[in-house]
Coordinates of C-alpha atoms and ligand atoms in Angstrom, one line a residue:
M1 CA 128.3 27.5 167.3
A2 CA 125.3 28.1 169.6
Q3 CA 122.9 25.9 171.4
A4 CA 119.4 26.8 172.6
I5 CA 116.5 25.1 174.4
A6 CA 112.9 26.0 173.8
P7 CA 109.5 24.7 175.1
A8 CA 106.4 23.6 173.4
N9 CA 103.4 25.7 174.4
I10 CA 99.6 25.0 174.8
A11 CA 97.3 27.7 173.6
F12 CA 94.4 28.7 175.9
I13 CA 93.2 31.1 173.1
K14 CA 94.1 29.5 169.7
Y15 CA 95.8 31.0 166.7
W16 CA 93.6 29.7 163.9
G17 CA 93.5 31.3 160.5
M18 CA 96.3 33.2 158.7
R19 CA 95.6 36.5 157.1
D20 CA 99.1 36.9 155.5
A21 CA 100.9 33.7 154.5
D22 CA 104.1 35.5 153.7
Q23 CA 104.6 37.4 156.9
I24 CA 102.6 34.8 159.0
L25 CA 100.1 37.2 160.4
P26 CA 97.1 35.8 162.3
Y27 CA 93.5 37.0 162.2
N28 CA 93.5 37.1 166.0
G29 CA 95.7 37.3 169.0
S30 CA 96.4 34.2 171.1
I31 CA 97.5 33.3 174.6
S32 CA 99.5 30.2 175.7
L33 CA 101.5 28.6 178.4
N34 CA 105.0 27.2 177.9
L35 CA 105.3 23.5 178.9
D36 CA 108.2 22.6 181.2
A37 CA 108.6 18.9 180.2
C38 CA 108.2 19.2 176.4
L39 CA 111.5 20.7 175.2
T40 CA 113.6 20.9 172.0
T41 CA 117.4 21.4 172.1
T42 CA 119.0 22.7 168.9
S43 CA 122.6 23.3 168.0
V44 CA 123.7 25.4 165.0
V45 CA 127.2 25.5 163.7
F46 CA 128.3 27.6 160.8
D47 CA 131.4 26.7 158.7
P48 CA 132.6 28.5 155.6
T49 CA 134.0 25.3 154.2
W50 CA 130.6 23.6 153.9
D51 CA 128.6 23.9 150.7
E52 CA 125.3 22.6 152.0
D53 CA 123.1 22.8 155.1
L54 CA 122.8 19.6 157.0
V55 CA 119.8 19.1 159.3
T56 CA 119.8 16.2 161.8
L57 CA 116.7 15.4 163.9
Q58 CA 116.6 13.1 166.9
F59 CA 113.2 12.2 168.2
Y60 CA 112.7 11.0 171.8
Q61 CA 114.3 7.6 172.3
Q62 CA 115.1 7.2 168.5
E63 CA 118.3 7.3 166.5
P64 CA 119.2 10.6 164.9
Q65 CA 118.0 11.0 161.3
T66 CA 119.1 13.3 158.5
A67 CA 116.1 15.4 157.6
G68 CA 115.0 15.6 153.9
G69 CA 111.9 16.9 152.1
R70 CA 109.6 19.4 153.6
A71 CA 111.1 19.2 157.1
R72 CA 114.6 20.2 155.8
E73 CA 113.1 22.8 153.4
R74 CA 111.4 24.6 156.3
V75 CA 114.6 24.7 158.3
V76 CA 116.8 25.9 155.4
A77 CA 114.2 28.6 154.5
H78 CA 114.4 29.9 158.0
L79 CA 118.2 29.7 158.0
D80 CA 118.1 31.7 154.8
R81 CA 115.8 34.3 156.3
I82 CA 118.3 34.8 159.2
R83 CA 121.4 34.7 157.0
T84 CA 119.9 37.5 154.9
I85 CA 119.5 39.6 158.0
A86 CA 123.0 38.9 159.1
G87 CA 124.4 39.4 155.5
V88 CA 126.1 36.0 155.3
T89 CA 125.8 33.0 153.0
T90 CA 127.7 30.4 155.2
R91 CA 126.2 27.0 155.4
A92 CA 125.2 25.4 158.7
R93 CA 124.8 22.1 160.5
V94 CA 121.6 22.0 162.6
T95 CA 121.1 19.2 165.2
S96 CA 117.8 19.0 167.1
S97 CA 116.4 16.7 169.8
N98 CA 113.2 16.4 171.8
T99 CA 112.5 15.4 175.3
F100 CA 109.0 14.1 174.5
P101 CA 107.7 11.3 172.3
A102 CA 107.1 12.3 168.6
D103 CA 103.8 10.4 168.7
A104 CA 102.4 12.5 171.6
G105 CA 100.7 14.9 169.1
I106 CA 102.4 17.8 170.7
A107 CA 103.3 20.7 168.5
S108 CA 107.0 20.0 168.2
S109 CA 107.3 22.6 165.5
A110 CA 106.8 25.5 168.0
A111 CA 109.6 24.3 170.2
A112 CA 111.8 23.5 167.2
F113 CA 111.5 26.8 165.4
A114 CA 111.9 28.8 168.6
A115 CA 115.1 26.9 169.5
L116 CA 116.3 27.2 165.9
T117 CA 115.7 30.9 165.7
L118 CA 117.5 31.6 169.0
A119 CA 120.5 29.3 168.3
T120 CA 120.9 30.7 164.7
T121 CA 120.8 34.3 165.7
A122 CA 123.2 33.7 168.6
A123 CA 125.7 31.8 166.3
L124 CA 125.6 34.7 163.8
K125 CA 125.9 37.2 166.7
L126 CA 122.8 39.1 165.7
D127 CA 121.7 41.5 168.4
L128 CA 117.9 41.2 168.6
D129 CA 115.8 42.1 171.6
E130 CA 113.1 39.6 172.7
R131 CA 110.3 41.3 170.8
E132 CA 112.3 41.2 167.5
L133 CA 113.2 37.6 168.2
T134 CA 109.5 36.6 168.6
R135 CA 108.7 38.4 165.2
L136 CA 111.5 36.5 163.5
T137 CA 110.4 33.2 165.0
R138 CA 106.8 33.8 163.9
R139 CA 108.0 34.1 160.3
S140 CA 109.4 30.5 160.4
G141 CA 105.9 29.5 159.2
S142 CA 105.0 28.0 162.6
G143 CA 103.5 31.2 163.9
S144 CA 102.8 29.8 167.4
A145 CA 106.6 29.2 167.8
G146 CA 106.9 33.0 168.6
R147 CA 105.0 32.3 171.8
S148 CA 107.7 29.8 172.9
I149 CA 110.3 32.6 173.2
P150 CA 109.1 34.7 176.2
T151 CA 108.7 33.0 179.6
G152 CA 105.7 31.5 181.2
Y153 CA 102.2 32.8 180.2
V154 CA 102.5 34.5 176.8
E155 CA 100.4 36.6 174.5
W156 CA 101.0 36.9 170.7
Y157 CA 99.4 40.1 169.3
N158 CA 97.5 40.5 166.1
G159 CA 99.0 43.4 164.2
D160 CA 101.1 44.3 161.2
D161 CA 104.6 42.8 160.9
N162 CA 105.9 45.2 163.6
G163 CA 102.9 44.8 165.9
S164 CA 102.6 41.0 165.7
F165 CA 105.0 40.0 168.4
A166 CA 104.7 37.9 171.6
E167 CA 105.4 38.9 175.2
S168 CA 105.2 37.4 178.6
L169 CA 102.0 38.1 180.6
A170 CA 103.4 36.4 183.7
P171 CA 106.4 34.2 184.7
P172 CA 105.9 30.4 185.2
E173 CA 105.9 30.7 189.0
H174 CA 103.0 33.2 189.0
W175 CA 100.5 30.3 188.8
D176 CA 101.0 26.7 189.5
L177 CA 98.9 25.1 186.8
A178 CA 99.4 21.7 185.2
D179 CA 98.8 20.5 181.6
I180 CA 98.3 16.7 181.3
V181 CA 98.3 15.6 177.7
A182 CA 96.0 12.6 177.4
V183 CA 97.3 10.7 174.3
V184 CA 94.5 8.8 172.7
D185 CA 96.0 8.2 169.3
T186 CA 99.7 7.5 168.9
S187 CA 99.5 6.8 165.1
A188 CA 98.6 10.4 164.2
K189 CA 101.3 12.9 164.6
K190 CA 100.0 16.4 164.8
I191 CA 99.0 17.5 161.3
G192 CA 100.7 20.6 160.1
S193 CA 98.3 23.5 160.4
A194 CA 99.5 25.6 157.5
E195 CA 96.9 24.5 155.0
N196 CA 94.0 24.7 157.4
H197 CA 95.1 28.2 158.6
L198 CA 94.3 29.3 155.0
L199 CA 91.0 27.3 154.8
A200 CA 89.6 28.7 158.1
I201 CA 88.0 31.7 156.3
T202 CA 85.9 29.3 154.2
S203 CA 83.9 28.4 157.3
P204 CA 80.7 30.4 157.9
Y205 CA 81.5 30.1 161.6
F206 CA 84.9 31.8 161.3
K207 CA 83.2 35.2 161.5
V208 CA 81.4 34.1 164.7
R209 CA 84.7 32.9 166.2
L210 CA 86.4 36.2 165.5
E211 CA 83.4 38.2 166.9
G212 CA 83.9 36.6 170.3
I213 CA 87.7 36.6 170.4
E214 CA 88.4 40.0 172.1
Q215 CA 86.1 39.1 175.0
R216 CA 87.8 35.7 175.4
L217 CA 91.3 37.3 175.2
N218 CA 90.3 39.9 177.9
A219 CA 88.8 37.1 180.1
T220 CA 91.9 35.0 179.7
R221 CA 94.3 37.9 180.6
E222 CA 92.1 38.6 183.6
A223 CA 92.0 34.9 184.7
I224 CA 95.8 34.7 184.5
A225 CA 96.2 37.9 186.5
R226 CA 93.8 36.8 189.2
R227 CA 94.7 33.1 189.0
D228 CA 91.0 32.3 188.4
L229 CA 90.9 28.7 187.1
T230 CA 87.1 28.7 186.6
L231 CA 87.3 31.7 184.3
L232 CA 90.4 30.5 182.5
G233 CA 88.9 27.0 182.0
E234 CA 85.5 28.0 180.8
T235 CA 87.0 30.6 178.4
M236 CA 89.6 28.1 177.1
E237 CA 87.0 25.3 176.4
T238 CA 84.8 27.7 174.5
D239 CA 87.7 28.8 172.4
A240 CA 88.9 25.3 171.6
V241 CA 85.4 24.2 170.6
S242 CA 85.0 27.3 168.5
M243 CA 88.3 26.5 166.7
H244 CA 87.2 22.9 166.0
V245 CA 83.7 24.0 164.8
V246 CA 85.6 26.2 162.2
C247 CA 87.7 23.2 161.2
M248 CA 84.7 20.9 160.8
T249 CA 82.8 23.5 158.7
Q250 CA 85.6 24.7 156.5
N251 CA 85.7 23.6 152.8
P252 CA 86.9 20.9 152.6
P253 CA 86.4 20.1 156.3
S254 CA 88.9 18.6 158.8
F255 CA 87.8 16.4 161.7
Y256 CA 90.6 16.2 164.3
W257 CA 88.6 14.5 167.0
S258 CA 88.5 10.8 167.4
A259 CA 86.2 8.7 169.7
G260 CA 89.0 8.8 172.3
T261 CA 89.0 12.6 172.2
M262 CA 85.3 12.6 173.0
A263 CA 85.7 10.0 175.8
V264 CA 88.3 12.3 177.5
I265 CA 86.1 15.4 177.1
Q266 CA 83.2 13.5 178.7
A267 CA 85.3 12.2 181.6
V268 CA 86.8 15.7 182.3
R269 CA 83.2 17.1 182.4
A270 CA 82.0 14.4 184.7
W271 CA 84.9 14.8 187.1
R272 CA 84.3 18.5 187.2
A273 CA 80.6 18.0 188.0
E274 CA 81.8 15.9 191.0
G275 CA 84.1 18.7 192.2
L276 CA 87.5 17.9 190.6
E277 CA 88.2 21.1 188.7
A278 CA 89.8 20.4 185.3
Y279 CA 89.2 21.7 181.7
F280 CA 90.1 20.5 178.3
T281 CA 91.7 22.0 175.2
I282 CA 92.6 20.4 171.9
D283 CA 95.1 21.5 169.2
A284 CA 95.2 20.3 165.6
G285 CA 95.1 16.6 166.5
P286 CA 93.0 14.1 168.5
N287 CA 94.9 14.3 171.9
V288 CA 93.4 16.3 174.8
H289 CA 95.3 18.7 177.0
V290 CA 93.7 18.7 180.5
I291 CA 94.4 21.9 182.5
C292 CA 94.1 21.8 186.3
A293 CA 95.6 23.2 189.5
G294 CA 99.1 21.9 190.2
S295 CA 97.8 20.3 193.4
D296 CA 95.4 18.1 191.4
R297 CA 97.9 17.0 188.8
A298 CA 98.7 13.5 190.3
E299 CA 95.1 12.6 190.8
L300 CA 94.1 13.7 187.3
Q301 CA 97.0 11.9 185.7
R302 CA 96.0 8.7 187.6
R303 CA 92.3 9.0 186.4
L304 CA 93.3 9.8 182.8
E305 CA 95.7 6.9 182.6
A306 CA 92.9 4.6 183.9
L307 CA 90.6 5.5 180.9
P308 CA 90.8 2.7 178.3
E309 CA 91.0 5.2 175.5
V310 CA 94.2 6.8 176.8
S311 CA 97.5 5.2 175.7
F312 CA 99.7 7.4 178.0
T313 CA 99.9 10.8 179.5
L314 CA 102.5 13.5 179.6
A315 CA 102.4 15.9 182.6
N316 CA 103.7 19.5 182.4
G317 CA 104.0 22.4 184.7
P318 CA 104.4 26.0 183.6
G319 CA 107.7 26.5 181.7
A320 CA 110.3 29.2 181.0
G321 CA 110.8 30.5 177.5
A322 CA 113.6 29.8 175.0
R323 CA 117.1 30.1 176.5
L324 CA 120.7 29.8 175.3
V325 CA 122.8 27.0 176.6
E326 CA 125.9 27.9 174.7
A327 CA 126.9 30.9 172.5
P328 CA 130.0 32.4 171.0
G329 CA 131.8 34.7 173.3
Ligands
DP6_401 C1 96.0 24.6 166.8 O1 101.0 27.0 162.4 O2 101.6 27.8 164.7 O3 98.2 24.7 167.7 O4 100.9 23.5 163.2 O5 102.7 23.4 164.8 O6 103.1 24.5 162.6 P1 102.1 24.1 163.6 O7 101.8 25.5 164.3 P2 101.0 26.8 163.9 O8 99.5 26.5 164.3 C2 99.2 26.3 165.7 C3 97.7 25.9 165.7 C4 97.2 25.4 167.1 C5 96.8 26.6 167.9 C6 97.8 27.4 168.7 O9 98.8 26.8 169.1 O10 97.6 28.6 168.8

């Protein structure tokens, strides 16, 4: 038996577009920050007497449910991947719970697959270093989950199977930033990105996005190293808009933004013009992540909650990576 905790992460430079759907290789590198308040805890127990895997998911403030369908299939496929490496066929019980509401539109899959990979490899006593662990987590299908393994500020490299790993650029305490998630739509869970990762290439703007990516990755690395919020924020907004332009112009198109998304973007831009420095980024859903200095967190949270379009907010500081809570001796 082993238990692991892993954080969700927010990408400053997004992973968008998959060039290999079997190995889960991206078209571009990405950079993110782990979130300290959005965590998944997962336990994995192996027992030779069981003849089937059992997956139980407990969402925030909800009763535990036995997973079926696609959710179970993705977990079992990943267990199989790890069992093959360990050379075992033993069935497992997987139990997973989140500290954040399922309707917040936060990528729970990144936290979930990072925690699952760490707990499963520990339970099977596989000796993997962090780099190997990120590569294995990437192959779960939720590629961005690999970025939830290392601590703090993390880069996931574009490369072949060996070269496409994630590593920490800086620990959480390096820079006191905040990510306030402004939830504008509680009905829509984050839509799985798998299908759209494959459609990205059908957008005529995908080429344009990739042409600018190295410059944005360099600027983001530099902004993190120098703790330069202006450089980080401007680069991050450009990258988020570029990702969404690709979505809106792919075939068939996807529109993730709602009227509430636009209202938050406009408010953030107006506050910034008045001197409160904050920047937006948006994943594959309508909710807006607002990034600011830790010292402005309370003020921004207050202002965001006062917007009629915002249902609630979720504030995070920089977080550690995946860690074991319990492991076999
Ligand atoms: C927009 O395929 O890694 O969040 O959709 O949660 O399965 P799931 O994740 P993944 O796609 C992530 C897309 C993104 C950008 C990012 O986090 O880099």
